[in-house]
CSV table of C-alpha atoms in Angstrom, one decimal:
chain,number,residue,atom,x,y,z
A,18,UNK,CA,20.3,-16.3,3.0
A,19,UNK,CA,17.8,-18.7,0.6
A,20,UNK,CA,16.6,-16.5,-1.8
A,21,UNK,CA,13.5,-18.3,-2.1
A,22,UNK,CA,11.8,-16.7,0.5
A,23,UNK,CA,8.7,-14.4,1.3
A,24,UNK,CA,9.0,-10.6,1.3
A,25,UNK,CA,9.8,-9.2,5.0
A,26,UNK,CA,8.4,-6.1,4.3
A,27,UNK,CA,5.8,-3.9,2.5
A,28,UNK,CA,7.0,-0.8,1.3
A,29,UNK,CA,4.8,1.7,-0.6
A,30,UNK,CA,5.7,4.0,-3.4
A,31,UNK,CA,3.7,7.2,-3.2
A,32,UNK,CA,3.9,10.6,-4.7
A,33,UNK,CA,2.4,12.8,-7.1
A,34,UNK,CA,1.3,11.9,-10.5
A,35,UNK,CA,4.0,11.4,-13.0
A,36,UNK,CA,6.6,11.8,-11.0
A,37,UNK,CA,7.8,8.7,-11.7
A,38,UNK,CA,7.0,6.5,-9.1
A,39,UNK,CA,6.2,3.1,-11.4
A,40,UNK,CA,9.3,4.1,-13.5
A,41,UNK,CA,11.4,4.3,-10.3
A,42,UNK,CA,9.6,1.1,-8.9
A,43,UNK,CA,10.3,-1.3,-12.2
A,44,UNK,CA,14.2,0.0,-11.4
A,45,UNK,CA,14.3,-1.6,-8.3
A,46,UNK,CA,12.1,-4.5,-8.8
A,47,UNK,CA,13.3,-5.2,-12.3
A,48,UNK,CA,9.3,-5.8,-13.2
A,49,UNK,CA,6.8,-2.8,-14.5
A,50,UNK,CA,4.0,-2.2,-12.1
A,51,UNK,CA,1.3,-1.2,-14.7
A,52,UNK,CA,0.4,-4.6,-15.4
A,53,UNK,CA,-3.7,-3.5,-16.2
A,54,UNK,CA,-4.9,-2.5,-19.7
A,55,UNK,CA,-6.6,0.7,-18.6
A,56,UNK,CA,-3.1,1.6,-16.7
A,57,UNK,CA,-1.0,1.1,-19.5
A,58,UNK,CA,-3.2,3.0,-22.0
A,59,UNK,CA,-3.9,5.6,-19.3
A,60,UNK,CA,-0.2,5.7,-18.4
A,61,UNK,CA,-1.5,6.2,-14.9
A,62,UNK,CA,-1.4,3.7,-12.2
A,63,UNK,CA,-5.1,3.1,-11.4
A,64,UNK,CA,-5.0,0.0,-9.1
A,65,UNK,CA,-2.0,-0.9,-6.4
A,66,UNK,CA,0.8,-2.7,-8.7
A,67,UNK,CA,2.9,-5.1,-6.4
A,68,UNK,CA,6.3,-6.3,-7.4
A,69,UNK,CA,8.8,-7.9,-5.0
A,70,UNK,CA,13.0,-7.0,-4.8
A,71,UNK,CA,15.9,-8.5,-3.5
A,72,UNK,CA,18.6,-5.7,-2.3
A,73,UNK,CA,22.3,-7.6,-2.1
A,74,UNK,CA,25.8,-6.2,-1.2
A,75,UNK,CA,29.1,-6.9,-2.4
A,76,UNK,CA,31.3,-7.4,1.1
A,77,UNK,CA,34.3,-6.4,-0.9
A,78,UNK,CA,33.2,-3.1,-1.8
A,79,UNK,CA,33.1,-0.4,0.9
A,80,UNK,CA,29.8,1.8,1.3
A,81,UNK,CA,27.2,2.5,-0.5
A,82,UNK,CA,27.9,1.4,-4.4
A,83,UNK,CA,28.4,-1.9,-2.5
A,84,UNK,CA,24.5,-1.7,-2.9
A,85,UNK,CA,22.3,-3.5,-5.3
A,86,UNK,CA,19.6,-5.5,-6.3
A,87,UNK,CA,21.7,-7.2,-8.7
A,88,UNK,CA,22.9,-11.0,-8.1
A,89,UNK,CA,26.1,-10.1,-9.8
A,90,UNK,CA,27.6,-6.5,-8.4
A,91,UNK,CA,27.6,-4.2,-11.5
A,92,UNK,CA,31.3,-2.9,-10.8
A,93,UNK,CA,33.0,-5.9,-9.6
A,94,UNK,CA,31.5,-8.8,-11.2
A,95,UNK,CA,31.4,-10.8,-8.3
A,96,UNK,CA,28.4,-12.5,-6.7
A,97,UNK,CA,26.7,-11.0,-4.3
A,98,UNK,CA,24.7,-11.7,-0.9
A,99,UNK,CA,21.4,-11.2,0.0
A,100,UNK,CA,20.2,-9.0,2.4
A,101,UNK,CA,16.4,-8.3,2.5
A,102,UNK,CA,13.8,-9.0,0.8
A,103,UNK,CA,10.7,-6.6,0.2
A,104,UNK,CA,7.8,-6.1,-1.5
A,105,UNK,CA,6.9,-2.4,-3.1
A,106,UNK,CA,3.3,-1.1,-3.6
A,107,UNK,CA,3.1,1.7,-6.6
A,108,UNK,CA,0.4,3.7,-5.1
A,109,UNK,CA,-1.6,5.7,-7.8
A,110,UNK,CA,-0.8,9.3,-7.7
A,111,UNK,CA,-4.0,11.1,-9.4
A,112,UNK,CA,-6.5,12.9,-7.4
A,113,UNK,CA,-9.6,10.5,-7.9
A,114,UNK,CA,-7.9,7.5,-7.1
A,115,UNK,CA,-7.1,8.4,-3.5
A,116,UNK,CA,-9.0,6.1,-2.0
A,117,UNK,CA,-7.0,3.4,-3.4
A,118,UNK,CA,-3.7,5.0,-2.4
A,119,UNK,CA,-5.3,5.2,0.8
A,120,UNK,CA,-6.0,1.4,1.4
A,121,UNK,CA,-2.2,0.9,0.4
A,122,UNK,CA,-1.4,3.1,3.3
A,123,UNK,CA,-2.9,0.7,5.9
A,124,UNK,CA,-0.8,-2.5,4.9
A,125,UNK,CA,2.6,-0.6,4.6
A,126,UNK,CA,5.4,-0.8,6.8
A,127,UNK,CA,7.3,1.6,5.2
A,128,UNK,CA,7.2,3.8,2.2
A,129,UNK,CA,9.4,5.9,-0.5
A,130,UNK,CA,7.8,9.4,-1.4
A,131,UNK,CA,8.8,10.0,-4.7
A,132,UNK,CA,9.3,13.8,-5.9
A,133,UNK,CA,10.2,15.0,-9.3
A,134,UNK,CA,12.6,17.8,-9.3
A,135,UNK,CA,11.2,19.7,-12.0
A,136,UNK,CA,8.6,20.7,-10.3
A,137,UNK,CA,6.8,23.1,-7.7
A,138,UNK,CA,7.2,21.3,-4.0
A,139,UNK,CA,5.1,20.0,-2.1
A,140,UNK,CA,2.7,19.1,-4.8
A,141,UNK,CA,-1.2,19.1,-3.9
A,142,UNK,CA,-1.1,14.6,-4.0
A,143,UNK,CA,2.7,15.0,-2.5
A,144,UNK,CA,1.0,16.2,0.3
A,145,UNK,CA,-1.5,14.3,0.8
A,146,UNK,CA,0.1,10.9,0.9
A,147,UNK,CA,2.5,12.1,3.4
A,148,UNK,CA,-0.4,13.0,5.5
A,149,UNK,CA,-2.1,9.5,4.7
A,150,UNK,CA,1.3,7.9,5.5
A,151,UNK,CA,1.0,10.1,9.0
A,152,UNK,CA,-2.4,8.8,9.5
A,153,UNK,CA,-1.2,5.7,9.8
A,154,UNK,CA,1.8,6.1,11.8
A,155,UNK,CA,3.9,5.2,9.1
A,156,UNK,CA,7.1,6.8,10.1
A,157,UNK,CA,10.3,4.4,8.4
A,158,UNK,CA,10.3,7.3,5.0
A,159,UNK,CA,12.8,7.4,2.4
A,160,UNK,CA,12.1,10.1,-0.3
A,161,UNK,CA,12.9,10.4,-4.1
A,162,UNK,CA,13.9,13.7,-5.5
A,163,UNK,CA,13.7,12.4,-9.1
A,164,UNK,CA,14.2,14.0,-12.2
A,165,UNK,CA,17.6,15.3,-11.5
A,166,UNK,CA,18.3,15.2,-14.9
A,167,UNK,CA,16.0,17.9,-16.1
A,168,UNK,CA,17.0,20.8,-13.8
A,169,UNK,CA,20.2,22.5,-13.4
A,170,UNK,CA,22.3,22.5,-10.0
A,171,UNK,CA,21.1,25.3,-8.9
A,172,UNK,CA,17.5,24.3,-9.5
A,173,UNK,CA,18.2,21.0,-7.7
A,174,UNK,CA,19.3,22.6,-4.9
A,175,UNK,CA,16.5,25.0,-4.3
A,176,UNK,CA,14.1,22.2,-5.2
A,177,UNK,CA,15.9,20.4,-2.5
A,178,UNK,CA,15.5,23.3,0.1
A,179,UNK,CA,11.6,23.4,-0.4
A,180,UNK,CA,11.2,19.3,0.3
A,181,UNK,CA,13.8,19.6,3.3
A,182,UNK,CA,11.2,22.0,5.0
A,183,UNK,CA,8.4,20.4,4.2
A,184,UNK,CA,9.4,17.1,5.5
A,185,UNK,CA,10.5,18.4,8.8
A,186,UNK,CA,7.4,20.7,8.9
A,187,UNK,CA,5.5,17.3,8.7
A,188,UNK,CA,7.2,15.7,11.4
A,189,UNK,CA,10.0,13.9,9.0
A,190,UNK,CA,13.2,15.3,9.8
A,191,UNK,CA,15.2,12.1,9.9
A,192,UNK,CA,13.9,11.1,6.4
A,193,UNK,CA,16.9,11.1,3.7
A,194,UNK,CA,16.3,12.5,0.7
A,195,UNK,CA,18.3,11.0,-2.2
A,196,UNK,CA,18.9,12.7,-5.5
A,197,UNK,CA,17.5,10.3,-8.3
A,198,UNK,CA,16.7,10.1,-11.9
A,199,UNK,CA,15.2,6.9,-13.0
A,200,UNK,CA,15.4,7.1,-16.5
A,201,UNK,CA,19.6,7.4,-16.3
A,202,UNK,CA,19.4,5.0,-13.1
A,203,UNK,CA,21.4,7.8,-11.1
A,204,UNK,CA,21.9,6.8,-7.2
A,205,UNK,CA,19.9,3.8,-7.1
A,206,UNK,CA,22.6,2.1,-5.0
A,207,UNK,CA,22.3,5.2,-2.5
A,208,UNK,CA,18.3,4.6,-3.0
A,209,UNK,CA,19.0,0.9,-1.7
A,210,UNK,CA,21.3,1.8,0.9
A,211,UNK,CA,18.6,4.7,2.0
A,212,UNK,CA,15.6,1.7,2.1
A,213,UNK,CA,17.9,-0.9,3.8
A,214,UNK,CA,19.5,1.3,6.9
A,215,UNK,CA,16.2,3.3,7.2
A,216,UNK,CA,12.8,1.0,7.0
A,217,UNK,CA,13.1,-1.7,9.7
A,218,UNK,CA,11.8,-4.7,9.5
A,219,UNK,CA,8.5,-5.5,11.5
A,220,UNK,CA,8.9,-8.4,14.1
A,221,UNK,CA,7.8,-11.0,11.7
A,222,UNK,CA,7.7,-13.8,14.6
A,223,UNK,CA,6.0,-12.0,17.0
A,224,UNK,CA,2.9,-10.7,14.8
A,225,UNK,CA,2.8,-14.2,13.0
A,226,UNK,CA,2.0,-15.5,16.7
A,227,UNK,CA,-1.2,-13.5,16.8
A,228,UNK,CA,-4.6,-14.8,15.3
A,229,UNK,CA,-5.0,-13.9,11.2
A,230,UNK,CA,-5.9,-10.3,10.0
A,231,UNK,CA,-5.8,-10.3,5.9
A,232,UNK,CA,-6.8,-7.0,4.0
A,233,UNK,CA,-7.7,-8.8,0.2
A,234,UNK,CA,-6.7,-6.0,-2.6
A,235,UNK,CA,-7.3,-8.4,-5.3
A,236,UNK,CA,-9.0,-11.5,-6.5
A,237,UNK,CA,-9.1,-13.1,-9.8
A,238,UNK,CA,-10.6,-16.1,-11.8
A,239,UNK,CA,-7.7,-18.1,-13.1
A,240,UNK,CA,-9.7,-20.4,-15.5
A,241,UNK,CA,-9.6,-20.2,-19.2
A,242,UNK,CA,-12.5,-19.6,-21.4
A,243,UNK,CA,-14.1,-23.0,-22.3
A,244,UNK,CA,-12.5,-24.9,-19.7
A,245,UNK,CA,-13.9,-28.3,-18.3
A,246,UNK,CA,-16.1,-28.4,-15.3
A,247,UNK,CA,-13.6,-31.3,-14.1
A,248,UNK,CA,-10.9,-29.0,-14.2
A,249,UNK,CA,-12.1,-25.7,-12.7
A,250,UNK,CA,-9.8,-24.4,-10.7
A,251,UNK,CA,-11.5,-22.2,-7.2
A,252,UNK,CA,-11.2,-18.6,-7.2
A,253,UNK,CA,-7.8,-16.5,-5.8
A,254,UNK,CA,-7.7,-14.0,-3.2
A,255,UNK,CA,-4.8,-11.8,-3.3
A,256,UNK,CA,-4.0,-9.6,0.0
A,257,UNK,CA,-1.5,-8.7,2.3
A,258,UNK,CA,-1.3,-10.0,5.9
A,259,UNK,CA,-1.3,-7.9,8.6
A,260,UNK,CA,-1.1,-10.2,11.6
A,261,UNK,CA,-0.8,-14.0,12.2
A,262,UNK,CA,0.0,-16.3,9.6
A,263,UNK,CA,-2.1,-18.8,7.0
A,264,UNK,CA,-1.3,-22.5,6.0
A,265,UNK,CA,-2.7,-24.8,3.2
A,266,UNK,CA,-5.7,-26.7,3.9
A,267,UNK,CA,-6.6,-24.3,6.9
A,268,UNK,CA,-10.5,-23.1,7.2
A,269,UNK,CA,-10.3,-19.3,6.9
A,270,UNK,CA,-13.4,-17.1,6.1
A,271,UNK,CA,-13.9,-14.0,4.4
A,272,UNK,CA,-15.7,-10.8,6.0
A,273,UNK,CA,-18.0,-9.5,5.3
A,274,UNK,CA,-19.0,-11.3,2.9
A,275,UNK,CA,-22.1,-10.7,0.3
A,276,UNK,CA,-25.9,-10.4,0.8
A,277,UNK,CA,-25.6,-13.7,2.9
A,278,UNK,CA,-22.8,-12.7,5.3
A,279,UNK,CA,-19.8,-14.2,6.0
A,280,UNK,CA,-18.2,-16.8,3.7
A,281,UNK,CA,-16.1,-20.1,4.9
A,282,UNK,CA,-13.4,-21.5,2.0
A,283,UNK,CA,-10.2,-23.5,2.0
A,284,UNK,CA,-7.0,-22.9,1.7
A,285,UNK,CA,-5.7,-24.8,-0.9
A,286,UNK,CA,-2.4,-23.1,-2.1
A,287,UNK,CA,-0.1,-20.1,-1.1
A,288,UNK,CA,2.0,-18.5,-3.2
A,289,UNK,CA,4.5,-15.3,-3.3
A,290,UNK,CA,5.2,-14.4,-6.8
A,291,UNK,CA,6.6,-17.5,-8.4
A,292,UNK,CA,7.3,-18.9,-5.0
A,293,UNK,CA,4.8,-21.8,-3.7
A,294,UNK,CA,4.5,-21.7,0.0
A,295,UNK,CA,3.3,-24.0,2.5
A,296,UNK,CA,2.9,-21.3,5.2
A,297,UNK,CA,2.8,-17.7,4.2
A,298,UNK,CA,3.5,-14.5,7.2
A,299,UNK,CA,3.0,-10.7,6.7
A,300,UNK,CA,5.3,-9.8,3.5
A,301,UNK,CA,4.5,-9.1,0.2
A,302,UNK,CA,1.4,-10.0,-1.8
A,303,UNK,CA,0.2,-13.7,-1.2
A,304,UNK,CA,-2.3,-14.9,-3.5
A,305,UNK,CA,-4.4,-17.6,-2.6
A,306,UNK,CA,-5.7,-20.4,-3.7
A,307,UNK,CA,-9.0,-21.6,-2.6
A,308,UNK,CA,-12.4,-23.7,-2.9
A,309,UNK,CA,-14.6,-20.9,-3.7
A,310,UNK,CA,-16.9,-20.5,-6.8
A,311,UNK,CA,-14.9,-18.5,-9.1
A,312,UNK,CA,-17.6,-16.3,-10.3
A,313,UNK,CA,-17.0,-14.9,-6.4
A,314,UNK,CA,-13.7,-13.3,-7.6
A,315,UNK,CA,-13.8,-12.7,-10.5
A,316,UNK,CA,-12.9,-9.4,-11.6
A,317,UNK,CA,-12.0,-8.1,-8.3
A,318,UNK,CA,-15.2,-9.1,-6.6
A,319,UNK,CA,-13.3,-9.6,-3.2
A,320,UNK,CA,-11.6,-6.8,-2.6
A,321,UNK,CA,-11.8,-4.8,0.1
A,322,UNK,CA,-13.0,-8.0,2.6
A,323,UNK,CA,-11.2,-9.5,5.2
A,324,UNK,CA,-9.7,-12.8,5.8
A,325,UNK,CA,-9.6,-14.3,9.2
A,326,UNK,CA,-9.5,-17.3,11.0
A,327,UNK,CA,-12.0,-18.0,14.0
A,328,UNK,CA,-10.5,-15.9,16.7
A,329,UNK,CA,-10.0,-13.0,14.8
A,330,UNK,CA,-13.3,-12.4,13.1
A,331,UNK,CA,-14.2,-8.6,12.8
A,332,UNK,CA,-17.0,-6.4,14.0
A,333,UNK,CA,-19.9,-6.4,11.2
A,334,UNK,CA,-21.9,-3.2,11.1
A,335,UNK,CA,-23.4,-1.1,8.8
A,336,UNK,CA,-22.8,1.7,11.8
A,337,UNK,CA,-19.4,2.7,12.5
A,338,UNK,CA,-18.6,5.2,15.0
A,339,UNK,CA,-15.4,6.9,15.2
A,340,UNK,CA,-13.1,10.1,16.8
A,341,UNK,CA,-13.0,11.9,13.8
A,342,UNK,CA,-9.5,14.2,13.2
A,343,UNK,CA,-9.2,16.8,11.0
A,344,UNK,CA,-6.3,17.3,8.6
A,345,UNK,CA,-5.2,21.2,9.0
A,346,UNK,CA,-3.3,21.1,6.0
A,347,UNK,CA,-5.6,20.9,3.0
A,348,UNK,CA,-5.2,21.1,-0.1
A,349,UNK,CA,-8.3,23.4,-0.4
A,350,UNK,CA,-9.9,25.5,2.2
A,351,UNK,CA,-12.4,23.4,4.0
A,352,UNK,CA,-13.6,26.0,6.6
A,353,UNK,CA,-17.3,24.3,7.4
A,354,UNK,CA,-17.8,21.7,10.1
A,355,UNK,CA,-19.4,18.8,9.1
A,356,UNK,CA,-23.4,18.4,8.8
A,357,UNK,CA,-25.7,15.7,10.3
A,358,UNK,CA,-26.8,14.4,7.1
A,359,UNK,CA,-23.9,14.9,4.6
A,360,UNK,CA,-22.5,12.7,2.7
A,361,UNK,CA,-18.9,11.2,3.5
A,362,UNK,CA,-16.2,8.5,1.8
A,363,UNK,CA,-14.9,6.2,4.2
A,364,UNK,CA,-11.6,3.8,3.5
A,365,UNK,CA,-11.7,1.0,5.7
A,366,UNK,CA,-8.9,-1.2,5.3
A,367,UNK,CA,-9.1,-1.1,1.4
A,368,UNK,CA,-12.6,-0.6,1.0
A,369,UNK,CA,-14.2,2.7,0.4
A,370,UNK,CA,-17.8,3.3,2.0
A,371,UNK,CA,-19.8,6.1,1.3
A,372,UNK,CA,-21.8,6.6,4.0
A,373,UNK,CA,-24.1,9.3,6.3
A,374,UNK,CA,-23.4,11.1,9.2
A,375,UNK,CA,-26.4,10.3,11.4
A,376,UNK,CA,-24.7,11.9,15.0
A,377,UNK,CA,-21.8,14.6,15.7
A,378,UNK,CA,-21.2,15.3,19.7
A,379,UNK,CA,-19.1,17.7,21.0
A,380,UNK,CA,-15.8,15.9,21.3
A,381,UNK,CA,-15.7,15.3,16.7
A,382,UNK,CA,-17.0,11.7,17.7
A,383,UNK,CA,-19.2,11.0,14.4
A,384,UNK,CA,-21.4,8.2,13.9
A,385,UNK,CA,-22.0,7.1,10.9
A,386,UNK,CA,-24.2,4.8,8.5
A,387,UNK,CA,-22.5,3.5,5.3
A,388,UNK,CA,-24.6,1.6,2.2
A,389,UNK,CA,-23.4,-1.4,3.4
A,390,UNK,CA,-22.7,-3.6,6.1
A,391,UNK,CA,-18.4,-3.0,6.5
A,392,UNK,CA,-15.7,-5.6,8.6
A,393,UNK,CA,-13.5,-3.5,10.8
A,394,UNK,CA,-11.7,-3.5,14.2
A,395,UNK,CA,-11.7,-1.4,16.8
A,396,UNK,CA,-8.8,1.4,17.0
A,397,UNK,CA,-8.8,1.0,13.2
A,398,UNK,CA,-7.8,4.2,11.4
A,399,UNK,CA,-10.2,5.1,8.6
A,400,UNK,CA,-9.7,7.8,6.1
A,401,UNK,CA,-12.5,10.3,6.0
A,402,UNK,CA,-13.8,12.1,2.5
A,403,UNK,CA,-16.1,14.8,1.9
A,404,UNK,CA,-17.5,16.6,-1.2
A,405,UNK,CA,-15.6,19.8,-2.2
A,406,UNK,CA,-16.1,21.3,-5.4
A,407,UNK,CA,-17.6,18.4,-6.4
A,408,UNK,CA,-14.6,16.0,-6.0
A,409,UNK,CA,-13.9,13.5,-3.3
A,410,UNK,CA,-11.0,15.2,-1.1
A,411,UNK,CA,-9.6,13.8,2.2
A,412,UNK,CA,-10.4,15.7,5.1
A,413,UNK,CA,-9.3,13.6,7.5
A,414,UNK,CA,-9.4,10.7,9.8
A,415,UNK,CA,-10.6,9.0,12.4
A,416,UNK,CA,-10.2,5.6,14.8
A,417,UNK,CA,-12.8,3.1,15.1
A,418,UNK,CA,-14.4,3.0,18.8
């Protein structure tokens, strides 16, 4: 296989916090995740971190240490061959940055919970990612147990017991667990073999076919201070693609757009990484280049929009109704019903609403009015938030009518 190809895949990283999911990501990947100031000095992953991997085999080697993401097997010496190609999202882990974890949950096709050994399982965010991961049907799971190297055996084992019957209490009983620790780079090959045999690969041809869907998580002003109006380069949208595909010098817009609505732009460069791309599909993050005003994206400006082409332009509403479902397992008890009038979080796609319930019927079909018109499709699954305590938890979902 080229190795100069897109990502087939999106596979998210999500666990608790410091359990060692960016740690366990830059092992695979080769690349550190916390690439943000406030992340590094935080030592918390804050926004989604992105970083591509290539997982290869040795032919020669029999079973699972013939696994790695190595161009050169680590035993052997000899060269390796490539067999997929995906892109991991590190999720953030902490409690107030949910909503960001929960907008990586809609553009993954697969996902490793990480779990740290060391410590009580499930963990309150442990268990709410798997339920976000639920939400969104995500069911191709490979879990972590990292941190082997701080418990004994025995401690292992038990630790081990707890996550078994958690998993399959969650509906994940064929999910492997593999014993890790990423700081001694224990089992990684049986990580890879665990992500290759168990995440399957989306039918890149037959969603590419379909008209574009883009979720934008980030967008950026690549100019340098002081530099000539002549050579201003347009702002870049970085995203992941759920459906169809998108080619240089096509007319895309963007929903939904600022105070004046939707916004038409050019494409007018793709990239994956390092790769340039004439065409880019579902897999990995693509940034691209475009015509647009970079004061437009700068600083993250775009994200949470849409990018589409003319067939596949979304509703635009500031009402959103949906069948609202509540999550049984919380993390807190969360006994009242919900209120006409109270206040709610809503993550569409990756954009979090706050909005107002304004109707409730008998069947938990809410309607709601957010602080802003939102893009969406119907059958979308939103993530639904209330205030508890005084904190934003989830409380659970619902699908867009």
């Amino acid at each position: 296989m080229n190795n100069e190809i897109q990502a087939e895949l999106n596979i998210g990283i999500v666990g608790h916090v410091d359990h060692g999911k960016t740690t366990l990501t830059s092992k695979l990947t080769g690349k550190w995740t916390d690439r943000h100031s406030e992340e590094i000095k935080q030592g918390i992953s804050i926004k989604l971190g992105y970083a591509d991997a290539e997982f290869y085999i040795d032919p020669s080697v029999s079973g699972i240490s013939s696994y790695t993401s190595q161009k050169t097997h680590p035993l052997t010496g000899n060269k390796t061959e490539l067999v997929r190609k995906v892109s991991f999202v590190d999720a953030p882990g902490h409690e107030t940055l949910m909503a960001v974890m929960l907008s990586g949950a809609a553009l993954l096709n697969g996902a490793i919970l990480v779990v740290a050994a060391n410590e009580e399982c499930p963990q309150p965010r442990t268990i709410e990612h798997l339920l976000a991961l639920k939400m969104h049907g995500i069911k191709n799971l490979v879990v972590a147990q990292n941190k082997i190297d701080l418990v004994s055996k025995e401690e292992a084992l038990l630790n081990y017991k707890k996550l078994r019957e958690f998993l399959d209490s969650e509906g994940y009983k064929d999910s492997p667990i593999i014993p890790t620790s990423a700081h001694f780079d224990t089992n990684i090959d049986a990580l890879i073999y665990a992500i290759v045999n168990t995440i399957e690969k989306p039918s890149i041809e037959k969603l590419s076919s379909k008209p574009l869907k883009m979720q934008i998580v980030r967008s950026f002003d690549i100019n340098k201070p002081s530099t000539k109006l002549k050579e201003l380069k347009g702002g870049v949208l970085g995203g992941a693609i759920l459906e169809g595909k998108i080619s240089v010098n096509e007319k895309c817009f963007i929903y939904p757009g600022f105070e004046n609505g939707p916004i038409e732009f050019k494409v007018k460069s793709l990239n994956s990484e390092k790769i340039s791309l004439k065409e880019a599909h579902l897999g990995g993050l693509i940034a691209i280049g475009t015509d647009l005003d970079p004061f437009f994206c700068f600083s993250d400006k775009m994200v949470g929009q849409i990018v589409c082409e003319e067939k596949s332009k979304p509703t635009l509403s500031n009402i959103i109704k949906i069948d609202y479902n509540k999550i049984e397992r919380l993390i807190e008890p969360n006994q009242s019903e919900f209120k006409i009038g109270e206040r709610v979080v809503l993550v569409i796609g990756s954009s979090a609403q706050v909005g107002v319930i304004k109707k409730i019927n008998k069947n938990n079909e809410f309607e709601i009015m957010l602080a802003r018109n939102a893009a969406f499709y119907p059958k979308n699954k939103v993530a639904v938030s209330r205030n508890v305590n005084s904190r934003w938890r989830l409380a659970g979902y619902g699908e867009i009518k």
